Tab-separated table of C-alpha atoms in Angstrom:
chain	number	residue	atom	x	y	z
Z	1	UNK	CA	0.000	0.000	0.000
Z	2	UNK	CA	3.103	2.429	-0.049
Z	3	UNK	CA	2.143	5.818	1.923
Z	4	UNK	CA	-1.219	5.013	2.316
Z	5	UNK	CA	-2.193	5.284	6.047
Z	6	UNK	CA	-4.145	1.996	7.051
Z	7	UNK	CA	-7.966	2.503	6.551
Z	8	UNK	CA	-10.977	2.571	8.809
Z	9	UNK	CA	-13.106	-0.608	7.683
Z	10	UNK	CA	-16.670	-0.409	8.423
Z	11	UNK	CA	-20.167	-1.829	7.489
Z	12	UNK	CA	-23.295	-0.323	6.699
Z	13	UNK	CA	-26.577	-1.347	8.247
Z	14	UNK	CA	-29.189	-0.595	5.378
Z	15	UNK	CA	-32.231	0.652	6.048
Z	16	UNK	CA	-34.509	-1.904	3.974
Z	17	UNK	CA	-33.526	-4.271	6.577
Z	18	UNK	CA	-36.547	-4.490	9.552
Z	19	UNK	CA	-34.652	-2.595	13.114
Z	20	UNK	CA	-35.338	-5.403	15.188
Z	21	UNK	CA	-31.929	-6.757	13.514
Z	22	UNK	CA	-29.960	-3.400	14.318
Z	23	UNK	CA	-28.355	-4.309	17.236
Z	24	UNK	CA	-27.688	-7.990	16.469
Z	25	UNK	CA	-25.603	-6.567	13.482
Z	26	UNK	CA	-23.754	-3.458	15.298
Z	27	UNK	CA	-22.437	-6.100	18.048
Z	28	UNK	CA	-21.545	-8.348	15.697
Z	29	UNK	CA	-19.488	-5.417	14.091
Z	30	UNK	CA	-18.320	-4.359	17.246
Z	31	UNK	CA	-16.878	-7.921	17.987
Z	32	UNK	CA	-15.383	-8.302	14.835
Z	33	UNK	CA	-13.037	-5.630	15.442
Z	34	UNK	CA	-14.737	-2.914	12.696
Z	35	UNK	CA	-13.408	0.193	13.086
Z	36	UNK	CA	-16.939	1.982	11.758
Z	37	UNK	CA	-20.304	1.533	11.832
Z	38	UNK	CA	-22.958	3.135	9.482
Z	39	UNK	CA	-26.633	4.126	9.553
Z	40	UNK	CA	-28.503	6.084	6.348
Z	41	UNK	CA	-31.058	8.179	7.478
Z	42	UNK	CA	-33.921	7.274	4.406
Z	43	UNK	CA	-37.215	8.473	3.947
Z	44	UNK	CA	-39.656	6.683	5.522
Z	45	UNK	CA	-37.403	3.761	6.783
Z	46	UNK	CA	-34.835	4.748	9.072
Z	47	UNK	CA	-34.147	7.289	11.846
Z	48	UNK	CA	-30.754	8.657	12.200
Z	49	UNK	CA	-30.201	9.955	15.669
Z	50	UNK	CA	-32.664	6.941	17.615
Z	51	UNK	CA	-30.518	4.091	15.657
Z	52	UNK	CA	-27.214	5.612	15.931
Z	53	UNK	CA	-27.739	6.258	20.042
Z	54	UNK	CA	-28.987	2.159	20.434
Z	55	UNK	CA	-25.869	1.253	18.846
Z	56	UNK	CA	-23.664	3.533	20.586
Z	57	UNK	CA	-24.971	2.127	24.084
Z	58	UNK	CA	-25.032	-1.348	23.193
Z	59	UNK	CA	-21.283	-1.306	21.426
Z	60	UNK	CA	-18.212	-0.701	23.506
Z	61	UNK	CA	-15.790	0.384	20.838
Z	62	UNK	CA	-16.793	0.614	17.147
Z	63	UNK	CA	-17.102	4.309	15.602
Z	64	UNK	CA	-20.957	4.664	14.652
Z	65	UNK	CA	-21.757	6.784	12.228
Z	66	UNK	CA	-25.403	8.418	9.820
Z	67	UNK	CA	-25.050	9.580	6.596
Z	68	UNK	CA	-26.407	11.245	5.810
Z	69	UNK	CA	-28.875	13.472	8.161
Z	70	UNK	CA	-30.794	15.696	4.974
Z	71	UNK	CA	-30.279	19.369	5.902
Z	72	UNK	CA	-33.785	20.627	4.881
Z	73	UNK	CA	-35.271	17.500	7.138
Z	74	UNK	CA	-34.117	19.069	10.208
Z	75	UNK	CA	-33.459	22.413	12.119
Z	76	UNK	CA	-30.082	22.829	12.948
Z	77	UNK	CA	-30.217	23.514	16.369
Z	78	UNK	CA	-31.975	20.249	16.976
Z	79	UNK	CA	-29.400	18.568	15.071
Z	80	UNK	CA	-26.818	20.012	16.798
Z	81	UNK	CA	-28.100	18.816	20.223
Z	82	UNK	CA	-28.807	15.467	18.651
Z	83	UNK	CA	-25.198	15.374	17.872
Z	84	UNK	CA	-23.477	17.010	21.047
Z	85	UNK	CA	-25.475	14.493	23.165
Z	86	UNK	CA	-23.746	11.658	21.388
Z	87	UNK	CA	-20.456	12.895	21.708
Z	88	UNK	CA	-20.860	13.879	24.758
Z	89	UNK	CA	-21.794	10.252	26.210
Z	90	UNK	CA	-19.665	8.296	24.023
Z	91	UNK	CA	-17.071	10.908	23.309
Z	92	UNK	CA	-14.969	10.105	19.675
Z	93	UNK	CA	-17.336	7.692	18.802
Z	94	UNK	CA	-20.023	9.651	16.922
Z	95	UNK	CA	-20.122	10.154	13.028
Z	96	UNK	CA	-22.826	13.098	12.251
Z	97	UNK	CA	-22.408	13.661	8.291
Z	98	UNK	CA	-25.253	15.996	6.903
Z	99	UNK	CA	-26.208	16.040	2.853
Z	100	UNK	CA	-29.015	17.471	0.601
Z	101	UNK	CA	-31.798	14.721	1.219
Z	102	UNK	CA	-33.120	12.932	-1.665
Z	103	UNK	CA	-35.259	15.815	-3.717
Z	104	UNK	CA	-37.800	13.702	-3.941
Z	105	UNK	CA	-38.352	12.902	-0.273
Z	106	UNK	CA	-38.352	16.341	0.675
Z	107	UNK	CA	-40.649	17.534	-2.045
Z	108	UNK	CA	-42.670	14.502	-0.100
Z	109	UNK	CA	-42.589	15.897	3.445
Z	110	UNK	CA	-42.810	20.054	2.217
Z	111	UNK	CA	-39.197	20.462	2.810
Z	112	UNK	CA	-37.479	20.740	-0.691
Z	113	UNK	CA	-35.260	24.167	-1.217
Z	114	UNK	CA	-35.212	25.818	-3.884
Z	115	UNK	CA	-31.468	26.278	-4.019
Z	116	UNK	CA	-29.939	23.222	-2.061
Z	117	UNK	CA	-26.423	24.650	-1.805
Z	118	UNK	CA	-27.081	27.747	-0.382
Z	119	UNK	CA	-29.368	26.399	2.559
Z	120	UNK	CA	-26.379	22.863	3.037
Z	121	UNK	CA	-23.506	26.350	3.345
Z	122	UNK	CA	-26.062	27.635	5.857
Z	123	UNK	CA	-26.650	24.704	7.729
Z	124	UNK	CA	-23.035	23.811	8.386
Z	125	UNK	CA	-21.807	26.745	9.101
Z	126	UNK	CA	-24.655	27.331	11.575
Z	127	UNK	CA	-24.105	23.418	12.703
Z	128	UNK	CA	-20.343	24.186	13.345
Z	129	UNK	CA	-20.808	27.080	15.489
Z	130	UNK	CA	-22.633	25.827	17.551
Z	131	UNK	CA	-21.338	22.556	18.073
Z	132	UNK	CA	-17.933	24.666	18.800
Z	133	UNK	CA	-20.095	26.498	21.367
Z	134	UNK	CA	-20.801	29.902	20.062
Z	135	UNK	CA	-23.869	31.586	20.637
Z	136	UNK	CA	-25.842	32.074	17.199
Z	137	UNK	CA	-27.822	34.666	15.523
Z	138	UNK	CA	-28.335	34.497	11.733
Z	139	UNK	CA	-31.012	35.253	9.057
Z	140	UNK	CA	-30.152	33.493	5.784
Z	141	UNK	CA	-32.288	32.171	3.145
Z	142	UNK	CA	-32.740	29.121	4.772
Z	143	UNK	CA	-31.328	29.138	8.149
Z	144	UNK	CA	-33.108	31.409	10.900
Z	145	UNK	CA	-31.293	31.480	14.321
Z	146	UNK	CA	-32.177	34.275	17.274
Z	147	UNK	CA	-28.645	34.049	20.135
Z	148	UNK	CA	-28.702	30.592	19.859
Z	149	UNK	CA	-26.147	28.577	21.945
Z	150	UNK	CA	-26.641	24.980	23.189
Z	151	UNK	CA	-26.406	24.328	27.019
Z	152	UNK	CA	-24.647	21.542	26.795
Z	153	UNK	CA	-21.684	21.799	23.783
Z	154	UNK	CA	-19.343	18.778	22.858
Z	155	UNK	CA	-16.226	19.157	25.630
Z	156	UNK	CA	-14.043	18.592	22.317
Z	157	UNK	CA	-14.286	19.290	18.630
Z	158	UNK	CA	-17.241	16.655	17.472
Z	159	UNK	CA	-17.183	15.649	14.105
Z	160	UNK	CA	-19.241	17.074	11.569
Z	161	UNK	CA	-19.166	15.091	8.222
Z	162	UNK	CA	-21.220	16.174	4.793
Z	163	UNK	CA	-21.542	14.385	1.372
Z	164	UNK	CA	-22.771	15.610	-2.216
Z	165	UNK	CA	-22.873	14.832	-6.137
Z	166	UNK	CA	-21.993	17.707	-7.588
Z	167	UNK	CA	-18.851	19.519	-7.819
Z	168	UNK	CA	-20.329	23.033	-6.246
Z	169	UNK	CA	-21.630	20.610	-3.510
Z	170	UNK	CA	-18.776	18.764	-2.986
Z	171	UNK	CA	-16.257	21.478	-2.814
Z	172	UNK	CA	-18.479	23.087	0.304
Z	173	UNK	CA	-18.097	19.896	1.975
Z	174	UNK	CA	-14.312	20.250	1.503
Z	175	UNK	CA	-14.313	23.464	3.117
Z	176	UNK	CA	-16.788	23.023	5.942
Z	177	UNK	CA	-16.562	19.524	6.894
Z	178	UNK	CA	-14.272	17.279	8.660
Z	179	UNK	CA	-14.857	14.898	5.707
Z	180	UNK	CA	-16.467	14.101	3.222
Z	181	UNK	CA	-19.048	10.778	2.283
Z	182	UNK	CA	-18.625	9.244	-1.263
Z	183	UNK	CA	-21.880	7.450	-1.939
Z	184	UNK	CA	-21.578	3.511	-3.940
Z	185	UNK	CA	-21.593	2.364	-7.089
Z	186	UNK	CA	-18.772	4.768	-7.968
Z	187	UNK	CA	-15.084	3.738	-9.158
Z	188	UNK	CA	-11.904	4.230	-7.576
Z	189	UNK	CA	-11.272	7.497	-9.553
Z	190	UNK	CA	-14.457	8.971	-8.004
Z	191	UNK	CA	-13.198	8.620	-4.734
Z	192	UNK	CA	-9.487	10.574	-6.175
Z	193	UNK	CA	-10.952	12.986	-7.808
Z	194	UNK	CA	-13.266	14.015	-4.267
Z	195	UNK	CA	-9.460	13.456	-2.561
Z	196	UNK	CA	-8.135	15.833	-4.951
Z	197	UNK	CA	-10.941	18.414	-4.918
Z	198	UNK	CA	-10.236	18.172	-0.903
Z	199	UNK	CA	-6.791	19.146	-1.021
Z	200	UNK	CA	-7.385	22.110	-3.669
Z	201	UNK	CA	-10.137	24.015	-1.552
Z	202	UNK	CA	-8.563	23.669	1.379
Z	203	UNK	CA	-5.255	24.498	0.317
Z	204	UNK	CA	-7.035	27.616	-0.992
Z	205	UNK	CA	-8.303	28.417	1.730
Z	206	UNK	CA	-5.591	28.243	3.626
Z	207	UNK	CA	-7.807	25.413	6.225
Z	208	UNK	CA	-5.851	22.635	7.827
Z	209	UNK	CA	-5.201	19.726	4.979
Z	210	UNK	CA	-6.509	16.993	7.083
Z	211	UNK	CA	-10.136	15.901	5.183
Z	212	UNK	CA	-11.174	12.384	5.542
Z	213	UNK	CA	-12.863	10.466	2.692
Z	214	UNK	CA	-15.491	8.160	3.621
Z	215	UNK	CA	-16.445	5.566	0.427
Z	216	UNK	CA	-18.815	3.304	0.408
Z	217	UNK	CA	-18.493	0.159	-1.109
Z	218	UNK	CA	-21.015	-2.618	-2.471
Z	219	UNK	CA	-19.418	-5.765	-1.106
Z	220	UNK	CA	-20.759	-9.491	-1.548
Z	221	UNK	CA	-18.983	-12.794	-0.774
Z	222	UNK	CA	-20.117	-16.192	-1.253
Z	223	UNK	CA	-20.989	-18.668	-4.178
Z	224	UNK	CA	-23.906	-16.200	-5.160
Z	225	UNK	CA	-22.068	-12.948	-4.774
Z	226	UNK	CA	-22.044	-12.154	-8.473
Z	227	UNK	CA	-25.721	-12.712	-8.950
Z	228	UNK	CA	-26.956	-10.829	-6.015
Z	229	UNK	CA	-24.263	-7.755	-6.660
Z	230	UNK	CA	-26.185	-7.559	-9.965
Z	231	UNK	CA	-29.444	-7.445	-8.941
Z	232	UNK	CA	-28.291	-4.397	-6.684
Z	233	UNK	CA	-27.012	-2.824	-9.346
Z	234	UNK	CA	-29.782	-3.052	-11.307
Z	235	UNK	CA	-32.090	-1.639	-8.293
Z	236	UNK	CA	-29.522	1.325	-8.112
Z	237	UNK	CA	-29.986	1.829	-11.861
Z	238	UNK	CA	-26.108	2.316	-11.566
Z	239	UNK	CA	-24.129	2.012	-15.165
Z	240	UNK	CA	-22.291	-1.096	-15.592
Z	241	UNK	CA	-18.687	0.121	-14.883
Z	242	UNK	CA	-15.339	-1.753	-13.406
Z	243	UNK	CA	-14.222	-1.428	-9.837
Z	244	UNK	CA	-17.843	-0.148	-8.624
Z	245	UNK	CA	-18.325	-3.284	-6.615
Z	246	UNK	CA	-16.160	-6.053	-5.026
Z	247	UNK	CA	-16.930	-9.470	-4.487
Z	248	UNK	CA	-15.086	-12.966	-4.204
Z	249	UNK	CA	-12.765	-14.000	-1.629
Z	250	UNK	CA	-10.913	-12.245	1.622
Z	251	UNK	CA	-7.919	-11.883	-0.519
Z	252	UNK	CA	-10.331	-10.323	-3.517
Z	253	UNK	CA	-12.372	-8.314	-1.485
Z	254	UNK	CA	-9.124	-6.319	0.319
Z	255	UNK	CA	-7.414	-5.804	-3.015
Z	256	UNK	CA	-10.524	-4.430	-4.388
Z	257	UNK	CA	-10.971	-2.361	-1.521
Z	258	UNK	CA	-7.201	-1.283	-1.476
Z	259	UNK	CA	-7.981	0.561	-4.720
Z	260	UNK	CA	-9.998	2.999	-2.998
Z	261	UNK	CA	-7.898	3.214	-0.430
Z	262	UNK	CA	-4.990	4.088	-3.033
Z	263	UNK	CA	-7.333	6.397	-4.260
Z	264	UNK	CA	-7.326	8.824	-1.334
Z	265	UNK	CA	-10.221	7.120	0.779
Z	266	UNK	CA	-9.166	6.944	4.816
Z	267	UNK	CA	-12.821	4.791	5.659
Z	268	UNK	CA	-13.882	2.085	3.790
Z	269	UNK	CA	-17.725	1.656	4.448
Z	270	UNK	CA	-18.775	-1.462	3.079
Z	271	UNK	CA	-21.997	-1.575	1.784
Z	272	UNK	CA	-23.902	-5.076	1.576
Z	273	UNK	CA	-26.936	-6.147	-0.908
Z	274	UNK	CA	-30.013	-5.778	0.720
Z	275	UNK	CA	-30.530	-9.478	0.267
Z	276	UNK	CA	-27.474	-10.144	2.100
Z	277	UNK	CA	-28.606	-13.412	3.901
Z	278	UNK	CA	-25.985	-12.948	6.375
Z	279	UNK	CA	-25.135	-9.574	8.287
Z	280	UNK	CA	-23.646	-10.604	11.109
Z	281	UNK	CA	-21.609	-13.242	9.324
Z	282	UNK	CA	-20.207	-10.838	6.577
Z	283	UNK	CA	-19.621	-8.323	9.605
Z	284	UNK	CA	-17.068	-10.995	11.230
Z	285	UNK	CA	-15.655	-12.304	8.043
Z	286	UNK	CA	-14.594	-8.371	7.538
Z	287	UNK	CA	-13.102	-7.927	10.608
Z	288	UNK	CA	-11.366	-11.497	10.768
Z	289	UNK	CA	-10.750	-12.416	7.122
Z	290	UNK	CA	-10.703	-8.597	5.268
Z	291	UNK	CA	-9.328	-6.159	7.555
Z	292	UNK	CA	-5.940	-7.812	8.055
Z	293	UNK	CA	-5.451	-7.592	4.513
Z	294	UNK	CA	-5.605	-4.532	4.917
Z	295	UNK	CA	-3.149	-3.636	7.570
């Protein structure tokens, strides 16, 4: 792997699967030696803050982490307290990463902005702030804060992730964010290209150069992983393309995975089919079988 720091390996829990199985998977995850943990917050299956605090109390170790909470979904402040609670009881250990929402799902619940860059700037700036424990008083398009401050502020600097499509998008997550989230069903040279958009913004703008990269990867193992990998493509609607998925063996899977890890990424989230038949099973084979690999 050269100079490439080793990654943070991780597993998503996917919100077409029923939450009476949460918390089976996370421990399993947590056993296995994962390093991360991840939640979506979807429209109308899956709660962000609720799931990610279960975990957190039932785990001992593993980083847990939503992405993404959808900006217009939520007030800031409240997200903001969601968040500083979590860090503060299981301090380091919280993920919050904030994104657009799906258009569609806002439009759905009366919550779809007009101009979706402008109100994510807003919201994590505002976010920031306060999680940094300033008081707060702003009047933007979106965001609407009177002296704000929350009682109870992180008693470090809490993380504050973001993730985006689009290059306008993508660069504000650069400058405002700890990191940034690369969805799946992208190549390696998505996840270098988000790296190298990274470095130039914040090099611009004179910010510290640290910026992690968070990709998610469809992963499937087993004598059926090809099949079932394409039927999740297919229900992504994601073009055929090559390194978008991994599947096959331990020693497959890491060297699959080590391309986006060459590619700039410092989290590997790996992302199973929804008719994975075996969470908690690919959860230990990851940290047993996979993650050495990738040592």
């Amino acid at each position: 792997m050269g100079d490439h720091p080793t990654p943070q390996l991780g597993i998503t829990f996917l919100p077409w699967w029923p939450p009476e199985r949460l918390l089976s998977v996370a421990t399993a995850a947590d056993r296995a030696g994962l390093g991360e943990f991840w939640l979506w917050e979807d429209c109308f299956k899956q709660a962000g803050a609720s799931t990610a605090g279960a975990v957190l109390a039932r785990t001992d170790r593993v980083r847990v982490g939503v992405g993404l909470f959808p900006a217009p979904l939520r007030n800031p402040a409240l997200l903001a307290m969601e968040i500083a609670g979590l860090d503060r009881m299981f301090p380091g250990r919280f993920l919050g990463a904030v994104g657009h929402g799906v258009q569609d799902w806002m439009r759905q619940v009366g919550a779809k902005a007009a101009s979706p860059v402008t109100l994510l700037r807003e919201y994590l700036t505002a976010v920031r702030s306060l999680l940094d424990g300033d008081t707060v008083t702003v009047d933007g398009r979106y965001v609407h804060l009177d002296a704000v401050a929350l009682d109870h502020p992180p008693t470090g600097r809490a993380t504050l992730f973001a993730g985006a499509g689009g290059p306008k998008s993508l660069a504000l997550c650069a400058e405002l964010a700890d990191g940034t989230l690369v969805s799946g069903f992208r190549p390696p040279s998505t996840t270098r290209e988000v790296r190298e958009l990274a470095d130039r913004v914040r090099s611009a703008a004179g910010l510290d150069p640290a910026h992690e990269i968070i990709t998610s990867v469809p992963v499937a193992t087993g004598p059926d992983a090809a099949e079932r990998m394409e039927r999740e493509r297919l229900a992504w609607e994601a073009e055929p393309a090559d390194g978008i998925s991994v599947i096959g063996t331990a020693d497959e899977i890491a060297d699959g995975l080590r391309r986006f890890v060459e590619a700039g990424a410092t989290s590997i989230a790996v992302q199973p089919t929804r008719d994975e038949p075996d969470p908690e099973g690919l959860a230990a084979f990851l940290g047993a079988e996979v993650a050495p690999l990738l040592r």
